[in-house]
Coordinates of C-alpha atoms and ligand atoms in Angstrom, one line a residue:
S5 CA -15.5 13.0 12.3
S6 CA -11.7 13.3 12.8
V7 CA -8.9 15.0 11.0
V8 CA -5.5 13.4 10.5
P9 CA -2.8 16.1 10.1
F10 CA -1.2 16.2 6.6
H11 CA 2.0 17.7 8.0
G12 CA 4.4 15.9 10.2
E13 CA 7.7 14.0 10.6
H14 CA 6.4 11.2 8.4
Q15 CA 3.7 11.2 5.8
A16 CA 0.3 10.2 7.1
G17 CA -1.3 6.9 6.0
I18 CA 1.5 4.6 7.0
V19 CA 1.2 4.2 10.8
T20 CA -2.1 6.0 10.9
P21 CA -4.7 3.4 12.3
A22 CA -5.9 1.9 9.1
Q23 CA -9.2 3.5 7.9
D24 CA -11.9 1.3 6.3
R25 CA -11.7 2.5 2.7
L26 CA -9.1 2.9 0.0
H27 CA -8.8 4.6 -3.3
F28 CA -5.3 4.0 -4.7
A29 CA -4.2 5.7 -7.8
A30 CA -1.1 5.6 -10.1
F31 CA -0.3 8.5 -12.4
N32 CA 2.0 8.9 -15.4
M33 CA 3.6 12.2 -16.3
V34 CA 2.6 13.8 -19.6
S35 CA 5.6 13.3 -21.9
G36 CA 7.5 16.5 -22.5
S37 CA 6.7 18.0 -19.1
S38 CA 9.5 19.8 -17.4
R39 CA 11.2 19.9 -14.0
D40 CA 9.2 23.1 -13.2
D41 CA 6.0 21.3 -14.2
L42 CA 6.8 18.5 -11.7
I43 CA 7.7 21.0 -8.9
Q44 CA 4.5 22.9 -9.5
L45 CA 2.4 19.7 -9.6
L46 CA 3.8 18.6 -6.2
R47 CA 3.2 22.0 -4.8
D48 CA -0.4 22.1 -6.0
W49 CA -1.0 18.6 -4.8
S50 CA 0.4 19.3 -1.3
E51 CA -1.7 22.5 -1.0
A52 CA -4.8 20.5 -2.0
A53 CA -3.9 17.6 0.2
E54 CA -3.8 19.9 3.2
R55 CA -7.3 21.2 2.5
L56 CA -8.8 17.9 1.6
T57 CA -7.5 16.1 4.7
Q58 CA -9.1 18.9 6.8
G59 CA -12.4 18.3 5.0
R60 CA -12.4 21.8 3.5
P61 CA -13.4 22.4 -0.1
L62 CA -10.8 23.3 -2.7
G63 CA -10.2 26.9 -3.9
T64 CA -13.3 28.9 -3.9
G65 CA -15.4 25.8 -3.3
L66 CA -18.5 24.7 -5.1
E67 CA -19.7 28.1 -6.3
P68 CA -17.1 30.3 -7.8
G69 CA -17.8 34.0 -8.1
D70 CA -18.0 33.5 -11.9
A71 CA -20.8 31.1 -13.0
L72 CA -19.1 30.8 -16.4
L73 CA -16.1 28.9 -14.7
P74 CA -16.2 25.3 -13.5
P75 CA -16.2 25.1 -9.6
D76 CA -12.8 24.7 -7.9
D77 CA -14.2 21.7 -6.0
T78 CA -16.3 18.9 -7.6
G79 CA -18.6 19.0 -4.6
E80 CA -19.4 15.4 -3.7
A81 CA -17.6 15.5 -0.4
E82 CA -19.5 18.6 0.8
G83 CA -21.1 17.8 4.1
L84 CA -19.2 14.6 4.6
Q85 CA -16.3 16.0 6.8
A86 CA -12.7 14.8 6.8
G87 CA -13.4 11.2 7.6
N88 CA -9.8 10.6 8.8
L89 CA -8.7 11.1 5.2
T90 CA -4.9 10.5 4.6
L91 CA -3.1 11.1 1.3
T92 CA 0.2 9.4 0.9
F93 CA 2.4 10.3 -2.1
G94 CA 5.0 8.1 -3.8
L95 CA 7.5 8.6 -6.6
G96 CA 8.2 5.9 -9.1
R97 CA 11.7 4.9 -10.3
S98 CA 10.7 6.1 -13.9
L99 CA 10.5 9.6 -12.6
F100 CA 14.3 9.5 -12.1
T101 CA 15.3 7.5 -15.1
G102 CA 12.6 8.2 -17.7
S103 CA 10.2 5.5 -18.8
G104 CA 11.9 5.1 -22.2
E105 CA 13.8 2.0 -23.1
G106 CA 16.5 1.1 -20.6
G107 CA 15.4 4.0 -18.4
S108 CA 18.5 6.0 -19.1
E109 CA 17.1 9.6 -19.3
D110 CA 16.8 12.3 -16.7
P111 CA 13.7 14.2 -17.6
Y112 CA 13.4 16.1 -14.3
G113 CA 17.1 16.5 -13.4
I114 CA 16.8 14.3 -10.3
R115 CA 18.6 11.2 -11.5
S116 CA 21.5 11.9 -9.1
Q117 CA 19.0 11.7 -6.2
L118 CA 18.1 8.1 -7.1
P119 CA 18.7 6.0 -3.9
A120 CA 20.9 2.9 -4.4
A121 CA 18.2 0.6 -2.9
F122 CA 15.5 1.8 -5.4
E123 CA 15.8 -1.1 -7.8
P124 CA 12.8 -2.3 -9.8
L125 CA 11.1 -5.4 -8.4
P126 CA 12.2 -8.6 -10.1
S127 CA 9.6 -11.0 -11.5
F128 CA 8.3 -13.7 -9.1
A129 CA 7.1 -17.2 -9.6
F130 CA 3.3 -17.2 -10.4
D131 CA 3.2 -13.5 -11.4
L132 CA 0.5 -12.8 -13.9
L133 CA 1.0 -9.1 -14.1
E134 CA -1.2 -6.8 -16.2
P135 CA 1.2 -4.0 -17.3
A136 CA -1.7 -1.5 -17.8
Q137 CA -2.5 -1.9 -14.1
S138 CA 1.0 -1.8 -12.8
G139 CA 3.7 0.8 -11.9
G140 CA 3.4 4.5 -12.6
D141 CA 5.5 7.7 -12.3
L142 CA 3.6 8.7 -9.2
C143 CA 1.2 7.2 -6.8
V144 CA -1.4 8.5 -4.3
Q145 CA -2.8 6.3 -1.5
A146 CA -6.1 7.8 -0.3
C147 CA -7.6 6.2 2.8
A148 CA -10.7 7.4 4.6
D149 CA -13.6 6.1 6.7
D150 CA -16.0 7.1 3.9
P151 CA -15.4 5.8 0.3
Q152 CA -16.8 9.0 -1.2
V153 CA -14.3 11.1 0.7
A154 CA -11.4 9.0 -0.7
V155 CA -12.8 9.0 -4.3
H156 CA -13.4 12.8 -4.1
A157 CA -9.7 13.3 -3.1
I158 CA -8.3 11.2 -6.0
R159 CA -10.7 12.8 -8.5
N160 CA -9.8 16.3 -7.5
L161 CA -6.0 15.6 -7.4
A162 CA -6.4 14.1 -11.0
R163 CA -8.3 17.2 -12.1
I164 CA -5.7 19.6 -10.6
A165 CA -3.0 17.7 -12.4
V166 CA -4.4 18.0 -15.9
G167 CA -1.8 18.7 -18.6
R168 CA 1.1 17.5 -16.3
T169 CA 0.1 14.0 -15.2
H170 CA -2.8 11.7 -15.9
L171 CA -4.4 8.8 -14.1
A172 CA -2.8 5.5 -15.3
W173 CA -4.9 3.1 -13.2
S174 CA -6.7 3.1 -9.8
Q175 CA -8.1 0.6 -7.3
L176 CA -10.9 0.8 -4.8
G177 CA -10.7 -1.2 -1.6
F178 CA -12.7 -1.8 1.5
G179 CA -12.5 -3.6 4.9
R180 CA -8.8 -3.0 5.8
T181 CA -7.0 -6.3 6.0
A182 CA -4.4 -5.1 8.5
S183 CA -4.4 -3.3 11.8
T184 CA -1.5 -1.0 12.5
S185 CA -2.6 -0.5 16.1
R186 CA -3.5 -3.0 18.9
R187 CA -6.4 -0.8 19.7
Q188 CA -8.0 -2.1 16.5
D189 CA -9.5 -5.6 16.3
T190 CA -7.7 -7.7 13.7
P191 CA -9.9 -7.5 10.6
R192 CA -10.4 -10.4 8.1
N193 CA -9.5 -10.9 4.5
L194 CA -11.9 -12.5 1.9
F195 CA -10.6 -16.0 2.8
G196 CA -12.2 -15.3 6.1
F197 CA -9.0 -15.3 8.2
K198 CA -7.8 -12.7 10.6
D199 CA -5.1 -10.7 8.7
G200 CA -2.5 -8.4 10.3
T201 CA -2.0 -10.2 13.7
M202 CA 1.8 -10.1 13.5
N203 CA 2.0 -6.8 11.7
V204 CA 4.5 -4.0 12.7
M205 CA 2.3 -1.8 14.9
S206 CA 2.4 2.0 15.2
D207 CA 3.6 2.0 18.8
E208 CA 6.6 -0.3 18.0
T209 CA 9.0 2.7 17.7
E210 CA 12.1 0.7 17.5
A211 CA 10.7 -1.8 14.9
L212 CA 9.5 1.1 12.8
A213 CA 12.9 2.7 12.8
E214 CA 14.5 -0.5 11.9
H215 CA 12.0 -1.9 9.3
V216 CA 9.8 0.9 8.0
W217 CA 11.4 4.4 8.1
V218 CA 14.3 5.1 5.7
G219 CA 17.4 6.3 7.5
D220 CA 20.8 7.9 6.7
E221 CA 21.5 5.3 4.0
A222 CA 19.3 7.4 1.6
P223 CA 19.4 10.9 0.2
A224 CA 17.9 13.6 2.5
W225 CA 14.6 13.7 0.6
L226 CA 13.8 10.1 1.5
R227 CA 14.9 10.1 5.1
G228 CA 11.9 9.5 7.4
G229 CA 10.1 8.2 4.4
S230 CA 9.6 4.6 3.2
Y231 CA 9.0 2.4 0.1
I232 CA 5.5 1.4 -0.7
V233 CA 4.8 -1.9 -2.5
T234 CA 1.4 -2.7 -4.0
R235 CA 0.3 -6.1 -5.3
K236 CA -3.2 -6.7 -6.5
I237 CA -3.7 -10.4 -5.6
L238 CA -6.7 -12.1 -7.2
M239 CA -8.2 -14.8 -4.9
T240 CA -9.8 -17.8 -6.5
I241 CA -12.4 -17.7 -3.8
E242 CA -14.8 -20.3 -5.4
A243 CA -12.0 -22.9 -5.1
W244 CA -11.2 -21.7 -1.6
D245 CA -14.8 -22.0 -0.5
R246 CA -14.8 -25.7 -1.5
A247 CA -11.6 -26.4 0.5
S248 CA -12.1 -28.1 3.9
L249 CA -11.6 -26.2 7.1
A250 CA -8.6 -28.4 7.8
E251 CA -7.1 -27.5 4.4
Q252 CA -7.8 -23.8 5.0
E253 CA -6.2 -23.8 8.4
R254 CA -3.2 -25.8 7.1
T255 CA -2.7 -23.2 4.4
F256 CA -2.2 -20.4 6.8
G257 CA -1.0 -22.3 9.9
R258 CA -3.6 -20.6 12.0
T259 CA -7.2 -21.4 13.1
K260 CA -10.0 -19.8 11.3
L261 CA -12.2 -18.4 14.1
A262 CA -9.6 -17.2 16.7
G263 CA -6.6 -16.8 14.3
A264 CA -4.4 -18.6 16.8
P265 CA -1.3 -20.6 15.8
L266 CA -2.1 -24.3 15.1
T267 CA 0.3 -25.1 17.9
G268 CA -2.0 -23.6 20.4
G269 CA -2.5 -20.5 22.6
G270 CA -4.4 -17.3 21.6
E271 CA -4.2 -15.1 18.5
F272 CA -1.1 -13.2 19.7
D273 CA 0.8 -16.2 21.0
H274 CA 4.0 -17.2 19.2
P275 CA 3.7 -20.2 16.8
D276 CA 5.9 -23.2 17.7
F277 CA 7.4 -24.0 14.4
A278 CA 9.4 -27.0 15.8
A279 CA 6.3 -28.7 17.2
E280 CA 5.5 -32.2 15.7
R281 CA 2.6 -34.5 15.9
D282 CA 3.0 -38.1 14.8
G283 CA 6.4 -37.3 13.3
A284 CA 5.0 -34.4 11.1
P285 CA 5.3 -30.7 11.7
V286 CA 2.1 -29.3 13.2
I287 CA 2.5 -26.1 11.2
D288 CA 3.0 -27.3 7.6
M289 CA 6.5 -26.6 6.1
A290 CA 4.7 -24.6 3.4
A291 CA 2.2 -22.8 5.6
H292 CA 1.9 -19.1 4.8
V293 CA 2.8 -17.9 8.4
R294 CA 5.9 -20.1 8.5
L295 CA 7.3 -18.9 5.2
A296 CA 6.5 -15.3 5.9
H297 CA 7.8 -15.3 9.5
P298 CA 10.8 -13.2 10.5
D299 CA 12.6 -16.3 11.8
Q300 CA 12.6 -17.8 8.4
N301 CA 13.7 -14.5 6.7
G302 CA 16.7 -13.2 8.6
G303 CA 14.5 -11.1 10.8
T304 CA 12.8 -9.3 7.9
R305 CA 9.6 -7.4 8.8
I306 CA 7.3 -5.2 6.8
L307 CA 4.3 -3.0 7.7
R308 CA 1.2 -4.4 5.9
R309 CA -1.7 -2.1 5.2
G310 CA -3.8 -3.8 2.5
Y311 CA -7.5 -3.8 1.6
N312 CA -10.0 -6.3 0.2
Y313 CA -11.5 -5.6 -3.2
V314 CA -14.3 -6.9 -5.4
D315 CA -14.4 -5.7 -9.0
G316 CA -17.7 -7.2 -9.9
S317 CA -17.9 -10.7 -11.4
N318 CA -17.2 -12.4 -14.7
E319 CA -19.3 -14.3 -17.2
L320 CA -18.7 -17.6 -15.3
G321 CA -20.3 -16.1 -12.2
Q322 CA -17.0 -15.9 -10.4
L323 CA -16.2 -12.8 -8.2
G324 CA -13.3 -10.6 -9.3
A325 CA -12.2 -10.5 -5.7
G326 CA -9.0 -10.4 -3.8
L327 CA -6.5 -8.5 -1.7
F328 CA -5.0 -5.2 -2.7
F329 CA -1.8 -5.9 -0.8
I330 CA 0.1 -2.8 0.4
S331 CA 3.3 -2.9 2.4
F332 CA 5.7 -0.2 3.7
Q333 CA 9.3 -1.1 4.2
R334 CA 12.7 0.7 4.6
D335 CA 14.1 -1.2 1.7
P336 CA 12.3 -2.8 -1.3
A337 CA 14.7 -5.8 -0.7
A338 CA 12.7 -6.7 2.3
F339 CA 9.5 -7.3 0.2
V340 CA 11.6 -9.2 -2.4
R341 CA 13.0 -11.5 0.2
L342 CA 9.6 -12.3 1.7
Q343 CA 7.9 -12.8 -1.7
R344 CA 10.7 -15.1 -2.8
S345 CA 10.2 -17.1 0.4
L346 CA 6.5 -17.5 -0.5
K347 CA 7.4 -19.4 -3.7
H348 CA 6.2 -22.7 -2.2
D349 CA 3.4 -21.1 -0.1
L350 CA 0.3 -23.4 0.1
L351 CA -1.6 -20.2 -0.5
G352 CA -0.2 -20.1 -4.1
E353 CA -2.9 -22.5 -5.2
Y354 CA -5.6 -20.0 -4.5
I355 CA -4.1 -16.7 -5.6
R356 CA -2.6 -14.9 -8.6
H357 CA -0.6 -11.6 -8.5
I358 CA -2.1 -9.4 -11.2
S359 CA -0.7 -6.0 -10.6
S360 CA 2.5 -4.7 -9.0
G361 CA 3.9 -1.3 -8.0
L362 CA 6.8 0.2 -6.1
W363 CA 7.3 3.8 -5.2
A364 CA 9.6 5.8 -2.9
V365 CA 7.5 7.7 -0.3
P366 CA 9.4 10.9 0.7
G367 CA 9.6 11.9 4.3
G368 CA 7.0 14.0 6.0
V369 CA 5.9 17.4 4.8
R370 CA 6.6 20.4 7.0
R371 CA 4.2 23.3 7.0
G372 CA 4.8 25.6 4.1
E373 CA 6.7 22.9 2.2
F374 CA 5.5 20.5 -0.5
V375 CA 5.9 16.8 -0.7
G376 CA 9.4 15.8 -2.0
Q377 CA 10.6 19.4 -1.9
R378 CA 14.2 18.4 -0.8
L379 CA 14.6 16.5 -4.1
F380 CA 15.0 19.9 -5.8
D381 CA 17.3 21.6 -3.3
Ligands
LIG413 C1 0.6 -13.2 7.7 C2 -3.0 -13.6 4.6 C3 0.0 -12.3 1.0 C4 3.4 -11.3 4.2 C5 -0.6 -13.5 7.2 C6 -1.7 -14.0 7.9 C7 -2.7 -14.1 7.0 C8 -2.2 -13.7 5.7 C9 -4.1 -14.6 7.3 C10 -1.7 -14.4 9.4 C11 -2.1 -13.3 10.3 C12 -1.1 -12.2 10.4 O1 -0.1 -12.3 11.1 O2 -1.4 -11.2 9.7 C13 -2.5 -13.3 3.3 C14 -3.2 -13.4 2.1 C15 -2.4 -13.0 1.1 C16 -1.1 -12.7 1.7 C17 -4.7 -13.8 2.0 C18 -2.7 -12.9 -0.4 C19 -3.9 -12.9 -0.9 C20 1.2 -11.9 1.5 C21 2.3 -11.4 0.8 C22 3.3 -11.1 1.7 C23 2.7 -11.5 3.0 C24 2.4 -11.1 -0.7 C25 4.7 -10.5 1.5 C26 5.4 -10.7 0.5 C27 3.0 -11.8 5.5 C28 3.7 -11.6 6.7 C29 2.9 -12.2 7.7 C30 1.7 -12.6 7.1 C31 5.1 -11.0 6.8 C32 3.3 -12.3 9.2 C33 4.0 -13.5 9.5 C34 4.4 -13.6 10.9 O3 5.2 -12.8 11.4 O4 3.8 -14.5 11.6 N1 -0.9 -13.3 5.9 N2 -1.2 -12.9 3.0 N3 1.5 -12.0 2.9 N4 1.8 -12.4 5.7 FE1 0.3 -12.7 4.4

């Protein structure tokens, strides 16, 4: 079982080859907590993250010297090893502006460090957002090969945080829907299509610098970091499963089995958006890959790193299933631009966005430092 280092130039869990499992969690600060509480929380979380990602138990482990105290580590990851666990931390806009009306406070004395690009996401056509499952002062993305390792990490981070921050909502995911490395086969989403073919890959150094890592435009604490967007997207899969193969392929503009553009070639060949057959475009004008393509969006690219989810089923026998979409980008405006382009997406008939989140992901953590440390310099 492998270890992904917690320390580095960038936080892990962004270009790290996507693991199979996700536990994503959003936290809200306990009102009245201070700047020192926030600093201590980030310090404690960073220390714990280093141990957790190495597959080592927290504190004195499962059996403290004193049997009258609860164990420092909850124990369920004992014997499971590190499982490529990554913990990626993000800070919400409300941490800088307060969550009160108008967001005009400065509870932690960091408002002057708010980057200009860190604007709230606007609302989009067809949003059906559930506020109790959206946003948050902080987020932690836990990815691992073993679901119990990811859940153990979130559970213990929540436990350590007691009195300072509390879990607002969380989401489990499986079957990564994106590859971030050509060494990985392209996985499939719950519509049965290959997802992640044209993603920004971890070896595209120049594209990462241009589209994913924040540069000199931002305050020092965010350089080498990114912005994470999450969108829980419900799929009406029963309707999808009754759609013909031709309709499914028209929706994406790609073939189902090979994931190749409808204009021919293999999975990684470039779609020919100008191609016509009988006077009509071969790739529909509203096909997902046309509308999301960089050529239609002034060169905009994002790094997608989402997961499938199934939250059981409802009383009508329909699966509560979909895509927990995650993307990393240098500027939230990149996501906004793409999502606005998708307004007329054929896919729109089969999906609903039910939760949304945006956090700034500080640059990598150096040994002996804690995540976001330079915010408090
Ligand atoms: C491409 C599925 C939502 C952005 C694709 C592809 C599939 C897909 C199958 C083609 C293969 C690939 O290149 O990865 C889905 C599904 C969604 C969804 C099932 C919702 C349930 C979104 C959203 C965005 C987005 C919300 C961003 C706002 C993109 C981009 C591409 C893409 C940028 C690559 C386009 C290209 O360069 O060819 N998606 N997607 N997708 N999608 Fe989505």
